[in-house]
């Protein structure tokens, strides 16, 4: 089995009043999910479902250790999912709103990149062309 990248989508989001790394990361992943359409997996690759789909999320936040990995992964609605957290994003001065988070005033921004890959099985057709499960063919040289 070989994994081939099918799509990459980016997402950005913030937690404005709580410095909650998980909330910002979840929102960034949801932002990316909300803008990606994977109809090609079904229509071009000839699959009846999203079998053989893998979704990897790279998420950058100021404090990666403060992220609940399971909550972020739960936002990805299809495929086998993996997550890499790294230090990044942004933290900028905001305003303290005590009823939301007493003593907290920074705005936390998260950046996410979702990479959707599909499993392909490589084989050769009678004419020597390489075929994949995606129905694509490349002539052997």
mmCIF file of N, CA and C in Angstrom, residues 2 14 17 19-20 23 28 34-35 38 40 42 52 67 69 73-74 79-80 82 89 94 100-101 124 135 140:
data_model
loop_
_atom_site.group_PDB
_atom_site.id
_atom_site.type_symbol
_atom_site.label_atom_id
_atom_site.label_comp_id
_atom_site.label_asym_id
_atom_site.label_seq_id
_atom_site.Cartn_x
_atom_site.Cartn_y
_atom_site.Cartn_z
ATOM 1 N N UNK A 2 0.532 2.176 -0.841
ATOM 2 C CA UNK A 2 1.228 3.444 -0.927
ATOM 3 C C UNK A 2 0.227 4.553 -0.630
ATOM 4 N N UNK A 14 -8.747 31.370 16.587
ATOM 5 C CA UNK A 14 -8.254 31.965 17.831
ATOM 6 C C UNK A 14 -9.179 31.653 18.991
ATOM 7 N N UNK A 17 -10.586 34.930 24.576
ATOM 8 C CA UNK A 17 -10.695 35.315 25.985
ATOM 9 C C UNK A 17 -10.359 34.211 26.961
ATOM 10 N N UNK A 19 -7.097 32.007 26.503
ATOM 11 C CA UNK A 19 -5.790 31.398 26.259
ATOM 12 C C UNK A 19 -5.897 29.872 26.241
ATOM 13 N N UNK A 20 -6.993 29.363 25.699
ATOM 14 C CA UNK A 20 -7.234 27.922 25.649
ATOM 15 C C UNK A 20 -6.649 27.358 24.355
ATOM 16 N N UNK A 23 -9.023 24.942 22.457
ATOM 17 C CA UNK A 23 -10.120 25.625 21.770
ATOM 18 C C UNK A 23 -9.626 26.244 20.470
ATOM 19 N N UNK A 28 -9.216 25.877 14.526
ATOM 20 C CA UNK A 28 -8.382 25.930 13.321
ATOM 21 C C UNK A 28 -8.600 24.693 12.449
ATOM 22 N N UNK A 34 -13.996 22.868 7.104
ATOM 23 C CA UNK A 34 -15.170 23.542 6.533
ATOM 24 C C UNK A 34 -14.954 24.011 5.102
ATOM 25 N N UNK A 35 -13.702 24.051 4.641
ATOM 26 C CA UNK A 35 -13.433 24.558 3.299
ATOM 27 C C UNK A 35 -12.902 23.511 2.336
ATOM 28 N N UNK A 38 -14.040 16.842 -0.783
ATOM 29 C CA UNK A 38 -13.284 15.678 -1.250
ATOM 30 C C UNK A 38 -14.085 14.814 -2.216
ATOM 31 N N UNK A 40 -13.710 14.293 -5.212
ATOM 32 C CA UNK A 40 -12.848 13.565 -6.134
ATOM 33 C C UNK A 40 -12.506 12.172 -5.661
ATOM 34 N N UNK A 42 -14.491 10.098 -4.273
ATOM 35 C CA UNK A 42 -15.604 9.254 -4.687
ATOM 36 C C UNK A 42 -15.749 9.273 -6.205
ATOM 37 N N UNK A 52 -9.759 3.853 2.997
ATOM 38 C CA UNK A 52 -8.388 4.094 2.566
ATOM 39 C C UNK A 52 -7.980 5.556 2.603
ATOM 40 N N UNK A 67 -2.618 21.303 24.597
ATOM 41 C CA UNK A 67 -3.667 20.877 23.666
ATOM 42 C C UNK A 67 -4.135 19.462 23.998
ATOM 43 N N UNK A 69 -5.202 16.387 22.582
ATOM 44 C CA UNK A 69 -5.068 15.748 21.269
ATOM 45 C C UNK A 69 -6.368 15.075 20.825
ATOM 46 N N UNK A 73 -8.417 15.664 17.289
ATOM 47 C CA UNK A 73 -8.621 14.566 16.336
ATOM 48 C C UNK A 73 -10.107 14.276 16.116
ATOM 49 N N UNK A 74 -10.920 14.491 17.135
ATOM 50 C CA UNK A 74 -12.365 14.246 17.017
ATOM 51 C C UNK A 74 -13.029 15.196 16.015
ATOM 52 N N UNK A 79 -11.742 9.190 7.801
ATOM 53 C CA UNK A 79 -10.415 8.615 7.655
ATOM 54 C C UNK A 79 -9.720 8.241 8.941
ATOM 55 N N UNK A 80 -8.544 7.645 8.743
ATOM 56 C CA UNK A 80 -7.642 7.399 9.859
ATOM 57 C C UNK A 80 -6.925 8.713 10.125
ATOM 58 N N UNK A 82 -4.217 11.365 12.253
ATOM 59 C CA UNK A 82 -3.005 11.556 13.052
ATOM 60 C C UNK A 82 -2.829 13.053 13.270
ATOM 61 N N UNK A 89 1.910 29.439 15.927
ATOM 62 C CA UNK A 89 0.723 30.257 16.111
ATOM 63 C C UNK A 89 1.112 31.629 16.616
ATOM 64 N N UNK A 94 -4.654 40.898 24.616
ATOM 65 C CA UNK A 94 -6.066 41.155 24.356
ATOM 66 C C UNK A 94 -6.641 41.942 25.519
ATOM 67 N N UNK A 100 -15.293 35.249 31.521
ATOM 68 C CA UNK A 100 -14.828 34.188 30.626
ATOM 69 C C UNK A 100 -13.618 33.463 31.217
ATOM 70 N N UNK A 101 -12.621 34.237 31.675
ATOM 71 C CA UNK A 101 -11.389 33.652 32.206
ATOM 72 C C UNK A 101 -10.689 34.691 33.076
ATOM 73 N N UNK A 124 0.431 -3.348 -12.631
ATOM 74 C CA UNK A 124 0.663 -3.074 -14.046
ATOM 75 C C UNK A 124 -0.460 -3.644 -14.871
ATOM 76 N N UNK A 135 -7.656 4.878 -10.315
ATOM 77 C CA UNK A 135 -8.083 4.841 -11.702
ATOM 78 C C UNK A 135 -7.178 5.622 -12.620
ATOM 79 N N UNK A 140 4.523 3.346 -18.584
ATOM 80 C CA UNK A 140 5.869 2.964 -18.177
ATOM 81 C C UNK A 140 6.857 3.436 -19.239
#
